[in-house]
PDB file of C-alpha atoms in Angstrom:
ATOM      1  CA  GLN A  31     122.296 -18.925-127.875  1.00 76.00           C
ATOM      2  CA  VAL A  32     118.701 -19.082-126.732  1.00 84.00           C
ATOM      3  CA  GLN A  33     116.209 -19.394-129.562  1.00 90.00           C
ATOM      4  CA  LEU A  34     112.582 -18.431-129.014  1.00 93.00           C
ATOM      5  CA  VAL A  35     109.592 -19.201-131.220  1.00 95.00           C
ATOM      6  CA  GLU A  36     106.119 -17.757-130.606  1.00 97.00           C
ATOM      7  CA  SER A  37     102.898 -19.344-131.768  1.00 97.00           C
ATOM      8  CA  GLY A  38      99.176 -19.149-131.115  1.00 97.00           C
ATOM      9  CA  GLY A  39      98.326 -15.776-132.590  1.00 98.00           C
ATOM     10  CA  GLY A  40      95.334 -15.230-134.805  1.00 98.00           C
ATOM     11  CA  LEU A  41      92.075 -13.394-135.322  1.00 98.00           C
ATOM     12  CA  VAL A  42      89.538 -13.283-132.516  1.00 98.00           C
ATOM     13  CA  GLN A  43      86.454 -11.239-131.691  1.00 98.00           C
ATOM     14  CA  ALA A  44      86.407  -8.819-128.788  1.00 98.00           C
ATOM     15  CA  GLY A  45      85.752 -10.680-125.563  1.00 98.00           C
ATOM     16  CA  GLY A  46      87.385 -13.837-126.847  1.00 98.00           C
ATOM     17  CA  SER A  47      90.525 -15.643-125.745  1.00 98.00           C
ATOM     18  CA  LEU A  48      93.851 -16.779-127.148  1.00 98.00           C
ATOM     19  CA  ARG A  49      96.813 -18.583-125.671  1.00 98.00           C
ATOM     20  CA  LEU A  50     100.259 -17.716-126.957  1.00 98.00           C
ATOM     21  CA  SER A  51     103.212 -20.056-126.582  1.00 98.00           C
ATOM     22  CA  CYS A  52     106.919 -19.312-126.485  1.00 96.00           C
ATOM     23  CA  ALA A  53     109.129 -22.341-126.998  1.00 94.00           C
ATOM     24  CA  ALA A  54     112.823 -22.118-126.179  1.00 89.00           C
ATOM     25  CA  SER A  55     115.673 -24.127-127.638  1.00 85.00           C
ATOM     26  CA  GLY A  56     119.377 -23.993-128.411  1.00 67.00           C
ATOM     27  CA  ARG A  57     120.551 -23.304-124.882  1.00 63.00           C
ATOM     28  CA  PRO A  58     119.538 -24.214-121.358  1.00 63.00           C
ATOM     29  CA  PHE A  59     116.568 -22.105-120.293  1.00 61.00           C
ATOM     30  CA  ILE A  60     117.376 -22.348-116.610  1.00 65.00           C
ATOM     31  CA  ARG A  61     117.672 -19.019-114.760  1.00 79.00           C
ATOM     32  CA  TYR A  62     116.238 -16.958-117.637  1.00 87.00           C
ATOM     33  CA  HIS A  63     113.343 -14.628-116.964  1.00 93.00           C
ATOM     34  CA  THR A  64     110.864 -14.493-119.829  1.00 94.00           C
ATOM     35  CA  GLY A  65     108.769 -11.519-120.854  1.00 96.00           C
ATOM     36  CA  TRP A  66     105.993 -10.830-123.315  1.00 98.00           C
ATOM     37  CA  PHE A  67     105.947  -7.585-125.264  1.00 98.00           C
ATOM     38  CA  ARG A  68     103.705  -6.242-127.984  1.00 98.00           C
ATOM     39  CA  GLN A  69     103.927  -3.658-130.705  1.00 98.00           C
ATOM     40  CA  ALA A  70     100.980  -2.156-132.552  1.00 97.00           C
ATOM     41  CA  PRO A  71     101.298  -0.239-135.833  1.00 92.00           C
ATOM     42  CA  GLY A  72     102.668   3.233-135.217  1.00 94.00           C
ATOM     43  CA  LYS A  73     103.362   2.560-131.539  1.00 96.00           C
ATOM     44  CA  GLU A  74     106.424   1.694-129.498  1.00 96.00           C
ATOM     45  CA  ARG A  75     107.052  -1.806-128.259  1.00 97.00           C
ATOM     46  CA  GLU A  76     105.512  -2.132-124.809  1.00 97.00           C
ATOM     47  CA  PHE A  77     105.818  -4.469-121.872  1.00 98.00           C
ATOM     48  CA  VAL A  78     102.978  -6.916-121.290  1.00 98.00           C
ATOM     49  CA  ALA A  79     104.080  -9.476-118.690  1.00 98.00           C
ATOM     50  CA  VAL A  80     107.136 -11.220-117.256  1.00 97.00           C
ATOM     51  CA  ILE A  81     107.723 -14.428-115.339  1.00 96.00           C
ATOM     52  CA  SER A  82     110.753 -15.430-113.304  1.00 93.00           C
ATOM     53  CA  TRP A  83     112.884 -18.428-114.172  1.00 88.00           C
ATOM     54  CA  SER A  84     111.261 -20.386-111.354  1.00 85.00           C
ATOM     55  CA  GLY A  85     107.738 -19.337-112.276  1.00 87.00           C
ATOM     56  CA  GLY A  86     107.224 -18.037-108.761  1.00 89.00           C
ATOM     57  CA  ASN A  87     107.073 -14.347-109.604  1.00 95.00           C
ATOM     58  CA  THR A  88     105.094 -12.492-112.245  1.00 97.00           C
ATOM     59  CA  ASP A  89     104.356  -8.908-113.194  1.00 97.00           C
ATOM     60  CA  TYR A  90     101.889  -7.384-115.627  1.00 98.00           C
ATOM     61  CA  ALA A  91     101.258  -4.128-117.359  1.00 98.00           C
ATOM     62  CA  ASP A  92      98.290  -2.307-115.850  1.00 98.00           C
ATOM     63  CA  SER A  93      96.451  -2.536-119.148  1.00 97.00           C
ATOM     64  CA  VAL A  94      96.298  -6.348-119.010  1.00 98.00           C
ATOM     65  CA  LYS A  95      96.003  -7.092-115.286  1.00 98.00           C
ATOM     66  CA  GLY A  96      93.067  -9.330-114.560  1.00 98.00           C
ATOM     67  CA  ARG A  97      92.798 -10.422-118.189  1.00 98.00           C
ATOM     68  CA  PHE A  98      96.173 -11.960-119.086  1.00 98.00           C
ATOM     69  CA  THR A  99      98.064 -14.704-117.270  1.00 98.00           C
ATOM     70  CA  ILE A 100     101.682 -15.663-117.856  1.00 98.00           C
ATOM     71  CA  SER A 101     102.877 -19.129-116.904  1.00 97.00           C
ATOM     72  CA  ARG A 102     105.820 -21.453-117.381  1.00 93.00           C
ATOM     73  CA  ASP A 103     106.064 -25.162-118.058  1.00 91.00           C
ATOM     74  CA  SER A 104     109.700 -26.001-117.453  1.00 83.00           C
ATOM     75  CA  ALA A 105     109.247 -29.621-118.541  1.00 84.00           C
ATOM     76  CA  LYS A 106     108.191 -28.395-121.989  1.00 87.00           C
ATOM     77  CA  ASN A 107     110.647 -25.486-122.026  1.00 86.00           C
ATOM     78  CA  THR A 108     107.723 -23.226-122.839  1.00 92.00           C
ATOM     79  CA  VAL A 109     106.188 -20.011-121.523  1.00 95.00           C
ATOM     80  CA  TYR A 110     102.540 -19.188-122.151  1.00 97.00           C
ATOM     81  CA  LEU A 111     100.429 -16.070-122.244  1.00 98.00           C
ATOM     82  CA  GLN A 112      96.746 -16.747-121.688  1.00 98.00           C
ATOM     83  CA  MET A 113      94.751 -13.777-122.956  1.00 98.00           C
ATOM     84  CA  ASN A 114      91.109 -13.441-121.958  1.00 98.00           C
ATOM     85  CA  SER A 115      88.529 -10.712-122.483  1.00 98.00           C
ATOM     86  CA  LEU A 116      90.461  -9.440-125.466  1.00 98.00           C
ATOM     87  CA  LYS A 117      89.895  -5.901-126.674  1.00 98.00           C
ATOM     88  CA  PRO A 118      90.567  -4.303-130.064  1.00 98.00           C
ATOM     89  CA  GLU A 119      93.354  -2.287-128.443  1.00 97.00           C
ATOM     90  CA  ASP A 120      95.161  -5.562-127.729  1.00 98.00           C
ATOM     91  CA  THR A 121      95.795  -5.916-131.456  1.00 98.00           C
ATOM     92  CA  ALA A 122      99.551  -6.084-132.005  1.00 98.00           C
ATOM     93  CA  VAL A 123     102.472  -8.303-132.838  1.00 98.00           C
ATOM     94  CA  TYR A 124     103.363 -10.179-129.666  1.00 98.00           C
ATOM     95  CA  TYR A 125     106.954 -11.101-128.902  1.00 98.00           C
ATOM     96  CA  CYS A 126     108.517 -13.205-126.205  1.00 97.00           C
ATOM     97  CA  ALA A 127     111.946 -12.360-124.877  1.00 96.00           C
ATOM     98  CA  ALA A 128     114.428 -13.802-122.398  1.00 93.00           C
ATOM     99  CA  ASP A 129     117.036 -12.270-120.151  1.00 92.00           C
ATOM    100  CA  ARG A 130     119.006 -13.092-117.040  1.00 90.00           C
ATOM    101  CA  THR A 131     117.917  -9.876-115.346  1.00 91.00           C
ATOM    102  CA  TRP A 132     114.476  -8.878-114.077  1.00 93.00           C
ATOM    103  CA  ALA A 133     113.367  -6.072-116.378  1.00 92.00           C
ATOM    104  CA  PHE A 134     110.354  -4.344-117.924  1.00 95.00           C
ATOM    105  CA  ASP A 135     112.148  -2.417-120.661  1.00 96.00           C
ATOM    106  CA  HIS A 136     112.461  -4.241-123.976  1.00 96.00           C
ATOM    107  CA  ARG A 137     115.924  -2.758-124.434  1.00 95.00           C
ATOM    108  CA  GLU A 138     117.156  -4.877-121.524  1.00 95.00           C
ATOM    109  CA  TYR A 139     116.306  -8.214-123.141  1.00 95.00           C
ATOM    110  CA  ASP A 140     118.932 -10.144-125.060  1.00 91.00           C
ATOM    111  CA  TYR A 141     116.928 -12.853-126.824  1.00 93.00           C
ATOM    112  CA  TRP A 142     113.766 -12.449-128.895  1.00 96.00           C
ATOM    113  CA  GLY A 143     111.324 -14.510-130.868  1.00 96.00           C
ATOM    114  CA  GLN A 144     110.039 -13.594-134.315  1.00 97.00           C
ATOM    115  CA  GLY A 145     106.634 -12.429-133.127  1.00 97.00           C
ATOM    116  CA  THR A 146     103.076 -13.608-133.676  1.00 98.00           C
ATOM    117  CA  GLN A 147     100.179 -11.450-134.851  1.00 98.00           C
ATOM    118  CA  VAL A 148      97.126 -11.018-132.643  1.00 98.00           C
ATOM    119  CA  THR A 149      94.143  -9.244-134.165  1.00 98.00           C
ATOM    120  CA  VAL A 150      91.026  -8.493-132.130  1.00 98.00           C
ATOM    121  CA  SER A 151      87.959  -7.387-134.047  1.00 97.00           C
ATOM    122  CA  SER A 152      85.271  -5.167-132.557  1.00 93.00           C
TER     123      SER A 152
END
């Protein structure tokens, strides 16, 4: 099965930047769409961004449009989430997920990473 490992989380001040990575292994990553989700304490897991298997199509949650950029490096079997202009409300555990269908609901995704903590201080 597909195995996903996130990295790049940490503590950053408001207005700063972080780049998260999602490395895939264990199974060919071809034709899998990859999404980023986040979950803050006491809140439901929410959609952040998704990128198609080809990298040609992306979608973002309204809350992160203009600040976050999702990208794919097929040669490295890795998907990235560049996060700029971070806000305290971005604080959450960030997860990457993969699925063969194009979806925005976390319940539709079959494969998940372990998550990486992002904390944005005010």
